[in-house]
Amino acid sequence: MTTVKTVCPYCGTGCNMYVHTGSAHIAKVTPDLEHPVSQGELCLKGYYGFNHVADRRRLTTPLRRQGNDFIPISWDSALDEVAGKFSAVRRDHGPDAFALFASARCTNEDNYVAQKFARAVMGTNNVDHCARLCHSSTVSGLAQAFGSGAMTNSIPEIGEVSDLIFIIGSNTAEQHPLIARHVIRAQQRGAKLVVADPRQTEMAEKADLWIRVPPGHNIPLVNGMLHVVIKEGLHDKEFIDAHSVGFDDVVHAVESFSPEAVERMSGIPAGQIVHAARMYAGARASVILFAMGITQFSHGVGNVASLANLAVVTGQIGRPGAGVCPLRGQGNVQGACDLGALPNVYPAYQSVTDPALRAHYESAWGVTLPAKVGLKITEVPAAIDRGEVRTLMIFGENPLMSDPDLGALRKEIQKLDFLVVMDLFMTETARFANIVLPAACWAEKDGTYTNTERRVQRGRAVVPAPGEARLDWAVFSALAARMGYAGMNYGGAQEIWDEVRRVVPKTFGGISYARLDKLPGLSWPCPSEDHPGTPILHKDGHFTMASGKAQLTPVLFDPNVLPDAKTKGFTHAITAHVVEHADTAYPFILTTGRRVYNYHTGTMTRKSPLLEQLAPEERIELNPADAKELGVADGDFIKLSTRRGKSIARAWVTERVAPKNVFSTFHYWEANCNELTNAQSLDPICGIPEYKVSAAKVEKSSAAEAKSWRDWIQGEYRVAVERATNAVLAGRVQK
Amino acid sequence: MNRFVIAEPKLCIGCYTCEAACVDVHQEVGLQAHPRLVVTQTAQGTMPVQCRHCEDAPCAKVCPVGAITEADGMIQLNESTCIGCKMCALACPFGAIEPHGSSPLSQQMPYEPYVESAGAIIGEPLAPSAISAPLSSLLDWSAGVRTVAVKCDLCYFREDGPKCIQVCPTKALRIVDSESLSASISAKRRQTVAKTSQVLSGASAAENE
Ligand code: SF4
Ligand code: SF4
């Protein structure tokens, strides 16, 4: 048996683990006792989520679609065809007719090479990845406020130092169990916990104060807290004067958000707002943890900006245990952003529109680079519709499960001239591809991953890749070579990383593989080999903005569209509202998320018999009062519909959701909440869709209706997936 | 005294790692692949519920075939002798026993179990994986398993004791045995003395004033 230390492939907590292999397969996973974040623990996905690695449905050879069938082909002909089509689209329709979706599941090296391919070889900035759908509002909102869009503190500080933890819009116990553990440790030390969430999550249950926020009403809560802070003189005047600009505008903006006014607007009890404000501002070190419950709104940036205001105004930032912590979902979503898999920035968030920065990358990569900001993921479907994007490449992402309004997306994706998907399995997305490429997975590759606290960690290959599956970066290198670009010929992951260190020395220069082999990761920025890394950003109020000061931004909110009169007198205020409201036809509010046993679209976790046994199907949360009214018992089938689509699954009758709210996930193709979500309600700044609020209808259903719905949706893509898998397996048998 | 595992709801974050581990270790030794502790989420709190290994176990009393016995400081259920009559599940006051095996044909399953379709692709064996000790992983996970009662057996077959306790990331689970119980009882008695004397001396001080 061999044992290799690597990083858990699932959430952004970045726990380290030992993978033990017997013969050629993973036998078991054990925790790393020394790791500062996971400290000898793992959650069930870390322990038991590895079966997909050796699953025999793994793709092992490139495939070409012919009608509804997939034919195994050689790598040479696959690469020739892909390179040929890419060159043709660039020649005939211009570089911007190509778009690339990169992957937060892949390494820093994979993402660096991928975005370099899009920019230097294809000549377009049309490269983005699923951060668009999860934390793009954080990246924009925090960068505009603090100069950096990342988590300001390290995870262990939560357990060791913070004495007030304010969790808003994060289901920490389920999505980052090993961060929740630090919150529990803090509570054992006597720290207080305030949770704001529409659902009674595990964290809400453990909170000293739980505020049930109606979906979409975070801004009135936070503005209300700011109102109380300012009125009661709990703000940190010295810190505000010395380290921020724009305070007066914020004072002005929150004036109308008295606790009573907020109660009238949102139903949040005024007393709770006052209590939360006093607790947050009064603690020695307060930390804010937030996730999709803040970001996934048409006003996601507004939500983030209001939290940034709260932290700066109270001086709760830039010290141990005090800061603003976006909890990133995917194992390397932080890294994919850092390495420039975004349409507006190069690695290390260097703007593509800045001529000096562009010149730097032009000389590093030896090409002329495009100056135009590229398309965001959420803008691509419409661009396909308009015939502007004709060729799309996707790796390590399954948008046909994870993106909003799947019914529409299934139609749009079929309008492409050419789609290439590189993945571990024949996914719901790959089913529509012209060419499917087999990729090596986390357990088969070397590289680095960056967890949510900016800790760059070393991932290591444990087992050989199955069949002809290849490393993602190697495929981009091969394509580049075929397309006549010589600058992407790498000998291994380390060589790529060393290029990254040379190109962005201020951020990554000091993070060498040699150091990573000895240390439990290093937090960027880390400019030199003797630099210890930077666990805490904006230390002592020295923000990473050009001015060194935090930029406060007034955030205005009205549940319906904000009347113009209210925005008068503000020059750069963010205005926010909620796009969909319950009405007589759709009287419920659907809010969406994930559960602990599954990971996103389930391509990996649903291959684990153990996890699948614990959570075999979707359960839509429904309040007992509504269940009674509908005549639905726990476990009965219900039909959920919105103006976009429908889904049918069993009801979980529980007080976890408020009356007239329902909650569903995107783990199960059989009943996916993204059939229902809205792709049009985008944040105007970052383009994130409003996943968290849709007006919905709930009806009692039956097992028979559930079955016929499932058969239909299976016809839409699943049948093809199974058939394609058969082709793959048959192809392997023939060889 | 019988030992038992209990959870502290203040610490339990409802992460289900204990349930997964429980299935894993039992399956490995060929016992029912079903969690012996069930994480239960309510508006009042969350914790896994499992067998208390009662001193006067009602489940053992009602078992018609003597499949449940007290031995080695615990209540044991012999999965081979159990006839699946479910009386123990009715008798258990905690909901700690659950019948598990094949589902009846009449149970409506609009979603095929995922592994079924995997197994159905072609008849080649699943990739060898250390977690499937039983002969066929298909039998193991879906149809064809005899229904018997399952309950916590304190992982009697593991040298390091109950796996759930080991994997719980917040250390919400612990074992209660006669030693830890009497230690906690005597600590509470000492607290009682301290509190009582505080109250009484406070009262006498007030009287003296
Ligand atoms: S492992 Fe621990 S925290 Fe997780 S559900 Fe079980 S008892 Fe609760
Ligand atoms: S002691 Fe063993 S059998 Fe009992 S609940 Fe824990 S893991 Fe399961």
mmCIF file of C-alpha atoms and ligand atoms in Angstrom, chain B residues 7 11-18 39 48 168-170 172-173, ligand 1:
data_model
loop_
_atom_site.group_PDB
_atom_site.id
_atom_site.type_symbol
_atom_site.label_atom_id
_atom_site.label_comp_id
_atom_site.label_asym_id
_atom_site.label_seq_id
_atom_site.Cartn_x
_atom_site.Cartn_y
_atom_site.Cartn_z
ATOM 1 C CA ALA B 7 -24.026 12.919 20.780
ATOM 2 C CA LEU B 11 -21.454 20.370 18.919
ATOM 3 C CA CYS B 12 -23.103 18.355 16.161
ATOM 4 C CA ILE B 13 -23.106 20.244 12.870
ATOM 5 C CA GLY B 14 -25.254 17.690 11.043
ATOM 6 C CA CYS B 15 -22.513 16.743 8.604
ATOM 7 C CA TYR B 16 -23.429 13.043 8.328
ATOM 8 C CA THR B 17 -19.815 11.918 8.440
ATOM 9 C CA CYS B 18 -20.676 9.543 11.285
ATOM 10 C CA VAL B 39 -28.638 12.181 12.126
ATOM 11 C CA PRO B 48 -27.458 11.430 15.501
ATOM 12 C CA CYS B 168 -16.809 13.190 13.915
ATOM 13 C CA PRO B 169 -15.041 16.442 12.998
ATOM 14 C CA THR B 170 -16.417 18.398 15.950
ATOM 15 C CA ALA B 172 -19.716 15.680 19.175
ATOM 16 C CA LEU B 173 -19.846 11.957 19.909
HETATM 17 S S1 SF4 C 1 -20.148 13.384 12.490
HETATM 18 FE FE1 SF4 C 1 -20.431 14.536 14.394
HETATM 19 S S2 SF4 C 1 -21.034 16.561 13.696
HETATM 20 FE FE2 SF4 C 1 -21.273 15.223 11.935
HETATM 21 S S3 SF4 C 1 -23.416 14.582 12.061
HETATM 22 FE FE3 SF4 C 1 -22.262 13.035 13.142
HETATM 23 S S4 SF4 C 1 -22.286 13.696 15.256
HETATM 24 FE FE4 SF4 C 1 -22.930 15.426 14.069
#
